[in-house]
Coordinates of C-alpha atoms and ligand atoms in Angstrom, one line a residue:
X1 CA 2.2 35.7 24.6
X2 CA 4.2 38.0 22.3
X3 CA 2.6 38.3 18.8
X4 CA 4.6 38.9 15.6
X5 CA 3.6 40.0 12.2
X6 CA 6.5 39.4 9.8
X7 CA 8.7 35.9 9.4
X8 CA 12.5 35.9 10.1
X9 CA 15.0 33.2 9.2
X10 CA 17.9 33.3 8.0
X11 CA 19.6 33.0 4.5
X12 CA 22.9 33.9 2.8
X13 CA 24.4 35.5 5.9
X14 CA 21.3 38.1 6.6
X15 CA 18.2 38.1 8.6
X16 CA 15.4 37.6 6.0
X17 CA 12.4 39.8 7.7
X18 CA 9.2 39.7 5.6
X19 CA 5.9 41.0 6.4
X20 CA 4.1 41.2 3.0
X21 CA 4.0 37.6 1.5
X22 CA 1.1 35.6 -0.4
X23 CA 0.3 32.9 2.1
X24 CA 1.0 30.2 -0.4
X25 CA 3.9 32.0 -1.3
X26 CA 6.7 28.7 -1.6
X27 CA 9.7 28.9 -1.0
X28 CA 10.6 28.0 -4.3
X29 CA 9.0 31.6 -5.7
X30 CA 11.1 33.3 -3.0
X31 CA 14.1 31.9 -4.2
X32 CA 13.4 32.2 -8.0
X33 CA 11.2 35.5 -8.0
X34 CA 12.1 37.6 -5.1
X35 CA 16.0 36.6 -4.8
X36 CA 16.7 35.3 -8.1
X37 CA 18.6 32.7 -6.4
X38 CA 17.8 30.5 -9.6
X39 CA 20.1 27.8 -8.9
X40 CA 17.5 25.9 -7.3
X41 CA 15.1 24.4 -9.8
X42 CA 11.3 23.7 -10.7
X43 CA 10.7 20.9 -12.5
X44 CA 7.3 18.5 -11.2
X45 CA 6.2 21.6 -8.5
X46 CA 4.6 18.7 -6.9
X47 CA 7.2 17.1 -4.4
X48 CA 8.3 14.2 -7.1
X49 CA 11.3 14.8 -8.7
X50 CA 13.4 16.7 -5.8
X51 CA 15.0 19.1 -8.1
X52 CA 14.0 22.1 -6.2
X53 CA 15.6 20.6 -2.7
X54 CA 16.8 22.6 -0.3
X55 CA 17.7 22.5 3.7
X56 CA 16.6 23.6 6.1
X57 CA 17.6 23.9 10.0
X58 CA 15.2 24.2 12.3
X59 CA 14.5 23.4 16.4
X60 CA 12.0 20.7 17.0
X61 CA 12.0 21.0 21.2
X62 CA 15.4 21.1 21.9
X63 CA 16.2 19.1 19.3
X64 CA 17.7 20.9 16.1
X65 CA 17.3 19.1 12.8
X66 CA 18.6 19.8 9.3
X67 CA 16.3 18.6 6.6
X68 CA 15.8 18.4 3.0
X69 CA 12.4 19.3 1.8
X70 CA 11.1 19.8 -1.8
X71 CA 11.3 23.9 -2.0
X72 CA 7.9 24.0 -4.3
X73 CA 5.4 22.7 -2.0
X74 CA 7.1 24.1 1.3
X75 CA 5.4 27.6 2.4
X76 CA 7.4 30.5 3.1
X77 CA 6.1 30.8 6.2
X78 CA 7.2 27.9 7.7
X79 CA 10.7 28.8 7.4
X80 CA 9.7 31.5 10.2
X81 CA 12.7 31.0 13.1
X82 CA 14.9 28.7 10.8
X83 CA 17.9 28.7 8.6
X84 CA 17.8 28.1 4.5
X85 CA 20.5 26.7 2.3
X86 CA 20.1 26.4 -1.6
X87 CA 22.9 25.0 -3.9
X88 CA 24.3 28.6 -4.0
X89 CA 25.6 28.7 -0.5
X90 CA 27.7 25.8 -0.5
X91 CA 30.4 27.8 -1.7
X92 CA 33.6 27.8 -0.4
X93 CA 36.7 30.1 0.4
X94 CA 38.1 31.4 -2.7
X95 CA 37.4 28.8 -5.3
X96 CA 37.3 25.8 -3.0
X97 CA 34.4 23.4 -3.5
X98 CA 32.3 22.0 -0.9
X99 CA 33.3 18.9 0.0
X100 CA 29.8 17.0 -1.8
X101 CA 30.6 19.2 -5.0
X102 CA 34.3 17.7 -5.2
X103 CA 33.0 14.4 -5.1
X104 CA 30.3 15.4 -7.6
X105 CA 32.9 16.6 -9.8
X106 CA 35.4 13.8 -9.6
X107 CA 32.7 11.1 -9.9
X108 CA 31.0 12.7 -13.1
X109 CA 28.1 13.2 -11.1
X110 CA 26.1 15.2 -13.2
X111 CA 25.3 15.4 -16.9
X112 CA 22.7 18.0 -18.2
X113 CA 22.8 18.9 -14.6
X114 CA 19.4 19.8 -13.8
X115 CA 18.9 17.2 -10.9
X116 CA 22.4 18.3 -9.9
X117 CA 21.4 21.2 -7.3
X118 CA 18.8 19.0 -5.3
X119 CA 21.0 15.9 -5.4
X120 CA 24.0 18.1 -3.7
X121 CA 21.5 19.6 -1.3
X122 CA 20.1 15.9 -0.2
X123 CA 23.7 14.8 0.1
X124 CA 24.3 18.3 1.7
X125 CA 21.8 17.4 4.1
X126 CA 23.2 13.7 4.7
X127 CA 27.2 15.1 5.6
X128 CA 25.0 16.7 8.8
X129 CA 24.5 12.9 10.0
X130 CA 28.3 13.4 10.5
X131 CA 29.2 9.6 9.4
X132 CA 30.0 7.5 6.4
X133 CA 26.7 6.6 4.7
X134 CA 27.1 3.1 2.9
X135 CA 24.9 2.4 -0.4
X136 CA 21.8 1.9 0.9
X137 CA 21.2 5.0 3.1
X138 CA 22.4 7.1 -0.2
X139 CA 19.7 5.3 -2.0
X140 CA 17.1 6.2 0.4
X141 CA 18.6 9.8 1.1
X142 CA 18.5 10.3 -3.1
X143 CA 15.1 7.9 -3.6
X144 CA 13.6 11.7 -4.2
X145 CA 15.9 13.1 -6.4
X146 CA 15.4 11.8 -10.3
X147 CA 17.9 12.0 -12.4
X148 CA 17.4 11.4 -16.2
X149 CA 20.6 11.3 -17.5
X150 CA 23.5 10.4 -15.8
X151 CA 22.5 7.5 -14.2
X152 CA 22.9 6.9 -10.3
X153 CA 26.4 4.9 -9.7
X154 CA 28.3 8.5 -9.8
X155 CA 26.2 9.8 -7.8
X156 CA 26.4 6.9 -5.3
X157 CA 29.9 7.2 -5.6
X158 CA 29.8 10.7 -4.9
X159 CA 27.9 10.1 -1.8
X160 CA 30.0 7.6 -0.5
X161 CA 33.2 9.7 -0.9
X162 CA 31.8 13.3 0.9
X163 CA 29.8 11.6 3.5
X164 CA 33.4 10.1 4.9
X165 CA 35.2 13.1 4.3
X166 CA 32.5 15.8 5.7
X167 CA 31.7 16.1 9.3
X168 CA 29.2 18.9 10.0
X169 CA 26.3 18.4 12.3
X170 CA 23.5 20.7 12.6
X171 CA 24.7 22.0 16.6
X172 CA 26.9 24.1 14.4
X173 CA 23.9 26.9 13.8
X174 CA 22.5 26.7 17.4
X175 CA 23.8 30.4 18.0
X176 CA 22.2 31.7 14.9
X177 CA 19.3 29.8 15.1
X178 CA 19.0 31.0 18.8
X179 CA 19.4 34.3 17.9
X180 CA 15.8 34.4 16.6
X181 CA 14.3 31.9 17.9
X182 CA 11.3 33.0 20.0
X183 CA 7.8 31.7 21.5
X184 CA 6.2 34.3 20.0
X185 CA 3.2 33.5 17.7
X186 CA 3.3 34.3 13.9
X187 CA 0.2 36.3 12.4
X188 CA 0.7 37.5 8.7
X189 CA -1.6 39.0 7.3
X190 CA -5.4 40.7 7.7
X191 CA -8.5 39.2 9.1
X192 CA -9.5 37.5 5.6
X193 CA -5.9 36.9 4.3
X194 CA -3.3 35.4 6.5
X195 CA -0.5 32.9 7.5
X196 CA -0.3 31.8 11.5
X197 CA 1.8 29.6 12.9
X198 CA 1.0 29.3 16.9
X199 CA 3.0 27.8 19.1
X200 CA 0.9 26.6 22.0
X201 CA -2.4 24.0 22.3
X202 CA -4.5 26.6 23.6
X203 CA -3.4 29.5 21.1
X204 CA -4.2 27.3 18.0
X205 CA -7.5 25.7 19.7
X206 CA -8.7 29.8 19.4
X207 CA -7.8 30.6 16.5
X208 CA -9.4 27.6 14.8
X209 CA -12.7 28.8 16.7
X210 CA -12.3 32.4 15.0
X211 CA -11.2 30.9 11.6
X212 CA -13.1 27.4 11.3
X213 CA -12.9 28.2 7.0
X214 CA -8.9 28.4 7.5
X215 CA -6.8 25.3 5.9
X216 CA -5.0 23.7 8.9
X217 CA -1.6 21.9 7.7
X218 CA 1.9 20.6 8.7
X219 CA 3.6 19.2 6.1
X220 CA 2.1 20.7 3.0
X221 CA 2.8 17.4 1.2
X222 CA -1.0 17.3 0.0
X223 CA -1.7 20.8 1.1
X224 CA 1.0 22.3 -1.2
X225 CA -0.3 20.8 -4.3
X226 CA -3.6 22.1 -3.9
X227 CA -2.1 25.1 -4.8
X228 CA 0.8 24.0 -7.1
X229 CA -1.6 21.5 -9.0
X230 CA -5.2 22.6 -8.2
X231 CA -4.8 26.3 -8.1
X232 CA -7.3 26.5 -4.8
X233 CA -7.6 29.2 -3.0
X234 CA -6.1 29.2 0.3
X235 CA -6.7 32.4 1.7
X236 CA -5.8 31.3 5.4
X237 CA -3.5 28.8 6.4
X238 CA -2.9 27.8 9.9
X239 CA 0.5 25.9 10.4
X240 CA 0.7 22.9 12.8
X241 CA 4.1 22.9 12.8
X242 CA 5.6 25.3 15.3
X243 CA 2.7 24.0 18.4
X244 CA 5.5 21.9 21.0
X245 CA 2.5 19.9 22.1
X246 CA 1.4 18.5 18.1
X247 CA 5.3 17.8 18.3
X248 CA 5.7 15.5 21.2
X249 CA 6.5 11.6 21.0
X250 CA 6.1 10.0 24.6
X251 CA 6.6 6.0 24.9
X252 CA 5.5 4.2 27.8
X253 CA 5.3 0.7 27.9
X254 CA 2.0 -0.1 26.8
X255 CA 1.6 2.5 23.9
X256 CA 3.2 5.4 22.0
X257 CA 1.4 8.9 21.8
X258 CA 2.9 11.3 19.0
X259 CA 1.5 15.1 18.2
X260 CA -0.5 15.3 15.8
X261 CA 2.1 17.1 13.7
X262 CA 5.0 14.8 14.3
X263 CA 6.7 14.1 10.4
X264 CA 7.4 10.5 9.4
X265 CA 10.8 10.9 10.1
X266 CA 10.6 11.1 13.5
X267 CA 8.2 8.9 14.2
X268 CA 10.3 6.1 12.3
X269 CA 12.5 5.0 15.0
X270 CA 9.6 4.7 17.7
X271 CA 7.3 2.6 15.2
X272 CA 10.8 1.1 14.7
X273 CA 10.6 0.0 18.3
X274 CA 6.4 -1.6 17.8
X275 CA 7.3 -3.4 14.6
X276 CA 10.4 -3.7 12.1
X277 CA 7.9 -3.8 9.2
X278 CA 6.4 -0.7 10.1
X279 CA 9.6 0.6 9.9
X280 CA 10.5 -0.5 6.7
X281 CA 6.8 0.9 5.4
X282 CA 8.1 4.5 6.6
X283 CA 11.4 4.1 4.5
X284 CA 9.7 3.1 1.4
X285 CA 6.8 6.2 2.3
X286 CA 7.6 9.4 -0.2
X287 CA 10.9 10.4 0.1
X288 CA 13.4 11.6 2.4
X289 CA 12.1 15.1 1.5
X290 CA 8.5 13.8 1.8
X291 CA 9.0 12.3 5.6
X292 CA 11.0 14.9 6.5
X293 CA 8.0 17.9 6.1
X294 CA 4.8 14.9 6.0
X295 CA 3.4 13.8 9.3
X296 CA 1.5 10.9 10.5
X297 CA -1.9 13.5 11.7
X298 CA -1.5 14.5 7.9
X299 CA -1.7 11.4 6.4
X300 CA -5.0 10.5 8.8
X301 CA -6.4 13.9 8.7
X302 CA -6.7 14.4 4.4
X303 CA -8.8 11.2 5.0
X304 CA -7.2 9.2 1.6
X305 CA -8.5 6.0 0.8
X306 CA -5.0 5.2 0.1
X307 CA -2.8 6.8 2.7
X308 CA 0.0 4.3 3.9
X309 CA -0.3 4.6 7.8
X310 CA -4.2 4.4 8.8
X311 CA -4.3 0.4 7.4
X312 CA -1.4 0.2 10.1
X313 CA -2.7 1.9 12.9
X314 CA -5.9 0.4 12.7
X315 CA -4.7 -3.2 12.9
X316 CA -2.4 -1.9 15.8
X317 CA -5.9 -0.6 17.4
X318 CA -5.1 3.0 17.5
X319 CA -7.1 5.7 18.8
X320 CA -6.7 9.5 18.0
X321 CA -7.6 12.7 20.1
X322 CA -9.5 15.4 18.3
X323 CA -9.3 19.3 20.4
X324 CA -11.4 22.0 19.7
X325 CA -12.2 24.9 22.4
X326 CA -15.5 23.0 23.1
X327 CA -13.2 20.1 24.7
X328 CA -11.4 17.2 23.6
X329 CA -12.7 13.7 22.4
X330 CA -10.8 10.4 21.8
X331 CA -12.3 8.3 19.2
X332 CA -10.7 4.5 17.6
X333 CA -9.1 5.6 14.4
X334 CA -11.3 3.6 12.4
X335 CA -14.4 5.5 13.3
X336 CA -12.8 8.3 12.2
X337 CA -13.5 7.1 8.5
X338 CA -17.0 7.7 7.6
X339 CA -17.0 7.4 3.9
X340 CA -15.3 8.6 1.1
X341 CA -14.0 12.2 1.7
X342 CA -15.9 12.5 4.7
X343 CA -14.4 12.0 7.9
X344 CA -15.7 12.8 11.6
X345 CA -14.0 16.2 12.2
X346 CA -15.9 19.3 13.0
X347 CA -14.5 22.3 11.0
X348 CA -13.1 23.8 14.4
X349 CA -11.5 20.6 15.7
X350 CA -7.5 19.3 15.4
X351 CA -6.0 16.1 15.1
X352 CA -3.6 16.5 18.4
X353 CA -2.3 13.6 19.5
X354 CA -2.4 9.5 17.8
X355 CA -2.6 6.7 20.7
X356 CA -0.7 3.6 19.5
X357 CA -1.0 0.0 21.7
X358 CA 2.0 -1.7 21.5
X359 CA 1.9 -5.2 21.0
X360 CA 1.2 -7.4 24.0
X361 CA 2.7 -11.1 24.1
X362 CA 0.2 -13.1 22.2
X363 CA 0.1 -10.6 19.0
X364 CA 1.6 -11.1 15.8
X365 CA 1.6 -8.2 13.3
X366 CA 2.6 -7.9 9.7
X367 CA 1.8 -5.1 7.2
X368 CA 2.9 -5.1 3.4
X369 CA 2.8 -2.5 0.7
X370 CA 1.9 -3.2 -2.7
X371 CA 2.9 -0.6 -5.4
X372 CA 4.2 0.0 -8.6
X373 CA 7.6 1.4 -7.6
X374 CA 9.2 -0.1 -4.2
X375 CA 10.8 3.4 -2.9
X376 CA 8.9 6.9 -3.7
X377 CA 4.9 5.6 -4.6
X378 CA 1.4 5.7 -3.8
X379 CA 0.3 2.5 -2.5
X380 CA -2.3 -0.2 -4.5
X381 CA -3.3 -2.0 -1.8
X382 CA -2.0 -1.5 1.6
X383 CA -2.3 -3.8 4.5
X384 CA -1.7 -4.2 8.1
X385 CA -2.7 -7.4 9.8
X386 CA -2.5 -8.0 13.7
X387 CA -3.5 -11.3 15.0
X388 CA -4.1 -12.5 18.6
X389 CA -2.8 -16.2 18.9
X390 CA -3.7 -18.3 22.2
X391 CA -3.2 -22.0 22.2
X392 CA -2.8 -22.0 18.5
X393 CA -5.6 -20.6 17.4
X394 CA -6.8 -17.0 16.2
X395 CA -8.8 -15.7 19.0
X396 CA -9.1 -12.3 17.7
X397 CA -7.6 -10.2 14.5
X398 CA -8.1 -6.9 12.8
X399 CA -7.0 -6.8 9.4
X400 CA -7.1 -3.5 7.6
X401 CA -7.0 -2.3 4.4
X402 CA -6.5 0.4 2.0
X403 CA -7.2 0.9 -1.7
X404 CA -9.8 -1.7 -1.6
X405 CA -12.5 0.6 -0.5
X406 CA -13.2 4.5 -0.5
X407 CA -12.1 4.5 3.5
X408 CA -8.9 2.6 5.1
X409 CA -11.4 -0.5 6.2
X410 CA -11.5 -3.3 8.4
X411 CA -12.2 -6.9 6.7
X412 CA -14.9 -7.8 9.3
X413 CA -16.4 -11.2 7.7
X414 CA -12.9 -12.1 7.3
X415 CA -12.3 -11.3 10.7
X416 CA -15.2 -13.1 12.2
X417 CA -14.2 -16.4 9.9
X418 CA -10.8 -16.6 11.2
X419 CA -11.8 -17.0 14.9
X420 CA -10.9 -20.1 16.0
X421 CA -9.0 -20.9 13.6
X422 CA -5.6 -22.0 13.1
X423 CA -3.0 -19.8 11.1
X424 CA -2.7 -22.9 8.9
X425 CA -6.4 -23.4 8.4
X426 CA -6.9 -19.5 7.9
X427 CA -4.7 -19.4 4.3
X428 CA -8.1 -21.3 2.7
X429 CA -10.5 -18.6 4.0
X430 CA -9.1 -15.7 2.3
X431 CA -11.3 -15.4 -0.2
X432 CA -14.0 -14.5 2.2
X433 CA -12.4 -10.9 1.2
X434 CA -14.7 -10.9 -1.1
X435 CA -17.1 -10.7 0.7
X436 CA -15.9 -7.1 3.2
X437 CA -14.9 -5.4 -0.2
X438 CA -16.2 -4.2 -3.4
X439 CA -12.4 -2.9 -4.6
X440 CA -11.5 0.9 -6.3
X441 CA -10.6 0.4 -9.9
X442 CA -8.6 3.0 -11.1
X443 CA -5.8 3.8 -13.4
X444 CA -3.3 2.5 -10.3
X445 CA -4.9 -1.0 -10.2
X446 CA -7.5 -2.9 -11.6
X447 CA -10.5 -4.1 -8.6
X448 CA -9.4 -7.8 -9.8
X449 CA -5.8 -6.8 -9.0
X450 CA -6.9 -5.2 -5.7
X451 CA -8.9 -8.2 -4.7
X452 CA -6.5 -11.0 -5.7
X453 CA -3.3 -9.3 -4.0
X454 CA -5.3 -8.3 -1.0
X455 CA -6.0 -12.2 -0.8
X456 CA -2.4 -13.4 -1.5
X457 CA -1.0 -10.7 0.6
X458 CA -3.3 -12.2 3.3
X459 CA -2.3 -15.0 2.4
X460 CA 1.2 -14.3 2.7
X461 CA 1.1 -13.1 5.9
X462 CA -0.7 -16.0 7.3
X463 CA 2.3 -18.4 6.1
X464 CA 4.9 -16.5 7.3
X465 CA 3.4 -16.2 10.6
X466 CA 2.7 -19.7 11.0
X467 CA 6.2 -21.2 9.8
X468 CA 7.0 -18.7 12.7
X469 CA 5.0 -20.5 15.4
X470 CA 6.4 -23.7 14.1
X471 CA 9.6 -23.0 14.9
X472 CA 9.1 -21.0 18.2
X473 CA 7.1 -24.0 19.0
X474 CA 10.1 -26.4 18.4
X475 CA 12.4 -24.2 20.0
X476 CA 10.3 -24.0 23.1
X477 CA 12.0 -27.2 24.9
X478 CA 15.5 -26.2 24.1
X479 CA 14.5 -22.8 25.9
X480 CA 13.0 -24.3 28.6
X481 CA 16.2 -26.0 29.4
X482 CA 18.3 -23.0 29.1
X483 CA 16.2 -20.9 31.3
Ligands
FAD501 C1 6.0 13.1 -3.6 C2 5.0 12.6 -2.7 C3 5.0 11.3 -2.3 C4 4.1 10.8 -1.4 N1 4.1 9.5 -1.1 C5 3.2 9.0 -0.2 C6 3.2 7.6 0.1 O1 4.1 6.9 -0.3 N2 2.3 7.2 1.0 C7 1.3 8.0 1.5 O2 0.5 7.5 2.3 N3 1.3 9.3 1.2 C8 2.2 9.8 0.4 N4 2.1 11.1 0.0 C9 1.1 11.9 0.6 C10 1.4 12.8 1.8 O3 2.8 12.7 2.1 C11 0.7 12.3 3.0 O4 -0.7 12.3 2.9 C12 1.1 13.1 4.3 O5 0.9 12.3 5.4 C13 0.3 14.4 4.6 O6 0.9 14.9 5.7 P1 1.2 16.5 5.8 O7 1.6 16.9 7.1 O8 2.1 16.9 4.7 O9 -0.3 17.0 5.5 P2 -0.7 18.4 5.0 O10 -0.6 18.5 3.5 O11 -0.1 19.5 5.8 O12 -2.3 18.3 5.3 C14 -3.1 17.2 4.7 C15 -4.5 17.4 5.2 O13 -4.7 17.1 6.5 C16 -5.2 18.2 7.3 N5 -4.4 18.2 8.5 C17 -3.1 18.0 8.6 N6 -2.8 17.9 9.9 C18 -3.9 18.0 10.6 C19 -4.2 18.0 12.0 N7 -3.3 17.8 13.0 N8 -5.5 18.2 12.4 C20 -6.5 18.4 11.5 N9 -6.3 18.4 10.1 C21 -5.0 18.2 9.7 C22 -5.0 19.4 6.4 O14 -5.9 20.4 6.6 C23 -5.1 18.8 5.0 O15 -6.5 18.6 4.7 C24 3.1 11.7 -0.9 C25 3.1 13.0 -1.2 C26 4.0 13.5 -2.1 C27 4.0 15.0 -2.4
FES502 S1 10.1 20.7 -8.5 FE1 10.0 18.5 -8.4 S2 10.0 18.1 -6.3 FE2 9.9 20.3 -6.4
FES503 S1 22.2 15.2 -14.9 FE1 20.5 15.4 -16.3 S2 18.8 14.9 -15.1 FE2 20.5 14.4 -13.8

């Protein structure tokens, strides 16, 4: 396997080639500092307000995607074989405005205009869907992208307009994408100081052996703020992001396996396919910048007591596969959660690949996210319920939770009194909850607030769920007669 010691990608026309780059260099500091390409903007530096987007095309398999991420927590590096657009290069011939611009313009789009540049690069970014986008997509493509002054109808209006009127997809840059693209592996850097992005299982397994002190990451959506907002030291950084195998999604009929550096995004559609709330969870996770560069092994690996996904895949059963050079082990997900910050990964081993079970015929699932915003927010309490019904009554559940302990956690006395039980007769026994938690309390809820909502939400599900089996129950004769 060839190795290479500098990044390439493209930007403005020119094949960017860079050897000698800090590895937490962002792209933001590239644009600002080395190109004074100021156009872009910093504003939060920690992924919030999506003032500093930018897009980005780059091949995942043989897919090629074009994506806007927040430019202040991405890493240069991982621009390495892909193309970069800031607000700058939507310029046209002569005067001509790009198409989202005009539409920015005619709506009265922007005010002070410091949002302005990442709102046109997220709608930039949208025209590449190459199809009108009603309301509600523009809300979700924009639910990153703050705007203080102007308020959002123009800007929805401006949406609407260039998304019917622009057609681009991101085929278009195949050939100059291709033109660089390699299999090579990326090594930046000295022995103590270095950026690597390998490409291959086996190439990453050894270089996590040689480096066990280097920070592994795929996303950067925690790992970025670390050194935006913590100022750590990150001396070597191994990206996830470029192995094919950490970026595979396979479905069969029983489960789904995805890499363990497959983003939000992607997975989306295929959790779609388990469960329409999960779904819905995924649009109201981060932002379309944040699920666009986050992934799924991310959100398990940094081991958060209130990460959105593990609650989910625990109720679902899930299993993950950790790989180190010493072998590879598959462990249930919620073993994986020892206690607060510690989770059961030795320092040489990866997160490869998350096992999902899809749900067989006598499951009912629901999950529900309680925070303080509905789009863009870190979750209070987060929940994901899966219950196994025969004859009417609850012969087995899981019901996980998160924020109501310092580890994603199953309620296992609740558990144990549901058995047997009716979903009816279940809504009394909630407040055994009480009795599996002893709730954080924290300046994003109270422990009383945590407790009660875990119980209503609980609750909640319960109800909805049975009115559901009352009415597939009364429907059953009427199906029986048209089968
Ligand atoms: C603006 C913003 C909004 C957010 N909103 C939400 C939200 O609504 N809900 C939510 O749950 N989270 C949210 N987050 C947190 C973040 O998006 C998630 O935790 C994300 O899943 C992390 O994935 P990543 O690939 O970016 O991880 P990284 O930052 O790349 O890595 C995170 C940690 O996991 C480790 N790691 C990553 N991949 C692997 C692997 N395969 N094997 C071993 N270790 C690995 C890294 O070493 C690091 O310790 C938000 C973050 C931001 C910046
Ligand atoms: S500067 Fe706010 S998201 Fe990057
Ligand atoms: S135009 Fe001022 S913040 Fe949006």
């Amino acid at each position: 396997m060839t190795s290479r010691s500098a990044i390439r990608f493209w930007f403005r026309g020119e094949l960017q080639v860079i050897e000698d780059f800090q590895p937490t260099e962002t792209v933001l500091d590239f644009l600002r500092l080395r190109q004074s390409a100021c156009g872009t903007k910093e504003g939060c530096a920690e992924g919030d307000c999506g003032a500093c987007t930018v897009a980005v095309v780059r091949p995942v398999g043989e897919e090629l995607r074009i994506e806007a991420v927040n430019a202040c927590i991405q890493f240069l590096g991982t621009l390495d074989g892909s193309v970069l657009f800031t607000v700058e290069d939507l310029k046209m011939e002569g005067d001509e405005l790009h198409p989202v611009q005009a539409a920015m313009v005619k709506h009265h789009g922007s005010q002070c205009g410091f949002c302005t540049p990442g709102i046109v690069m997220s709608l930039f970014a949208q025209t590449h869907q190459n199809r009108p986008a009603d309301r509600a997509e523009l809300e979700d493509c924009l639910a990153g992208n703050l705007c203080r002054c102007t308020g959002y109808k123009p800007i929805l209006d401006a949406g609407i307009d260039a998304t019917a009127v622009a057609t681009d997809t991101a085929e278009i840059y195949r050939e100059t994408i291709s033109e660089i693209h390699d299999e090579g592996e990326l090594l930046a850097g000295d022995e103590g100081r270095f950026f690597a992005a390998p490409t291959c299982k086996s190439s990453l397994l050894k270089l996590v052996a040689e480096h066990p002190d280097a920070t592994l990451f795929s996303g950067a959506t925690d790992v970025g703020l670390w050194h935006t907002k913590l100022f750590r030291k990150l001396p070597k950084l191994i990206y996830l992001g470029r192995v094919k195998e950490l970026l595979a999604i396979d479905e069969s009929a029983h489960e789904l396996r995805l890499g363990g550096a497959v983003s939000y995004e992607r997975a989306r559609g295929a959790f779609g396919a388990l469960d329409s709330d999960i779904e819905e969870l995924i649009r109201r996770l981060g932002s379309t910048q944040v699920r666009n560069a986050g992934t799924i092994g991310g959100n398990i690996a940094n081991g958060s007591p209130i990460g959105d996904t593990p609650p989910i895949l625990i109720a679902l059963g899930a299993s993950i596969t950790l790989e180190s050079i010493r072998g590879a082990r598959t462990l249930p997900l919620e073993d994986f959660f020892i206690e607060y910050g510690k989770q059961d990964r030795a320092a040489d081993e990866v997160l490869t690949e998350i096992i999902v079970p899809k749900l067989s015929h006598s499951q009912r699932f629901r999950c529900f996210k309680l925070a303080k915003r509905y789009d863009q927010d870190i979750s209070s309490v987060m929940t994901g319920f899966c219950f196994t019904i025969e004859e009417g009554k609850i012969v087995e559940s899981k019901l996980a939770f998160g924020g109501m302990a310092g580890t994603p956690k199953r309620a296992t006395n609740t558990e144990a009194a549901l058995r047997g039980k009716t979903l009816e007769e279940a809504c009394s026994l909630v407040e055994n909850l009480s009795s599996d938690f002893v709730p954080m309390d924290d300046h994003r809820a109270s422990a009383d607030y945590r407790m009660i909502s875990a119980q209503n939400l609980l609750k909640k599900a319960l109800i909805e769920l049975s009115e559901e089996e009352k009415v597939a129950t009364r429907l059953k004769p009427r199906e029986a007669i048209h089968a």
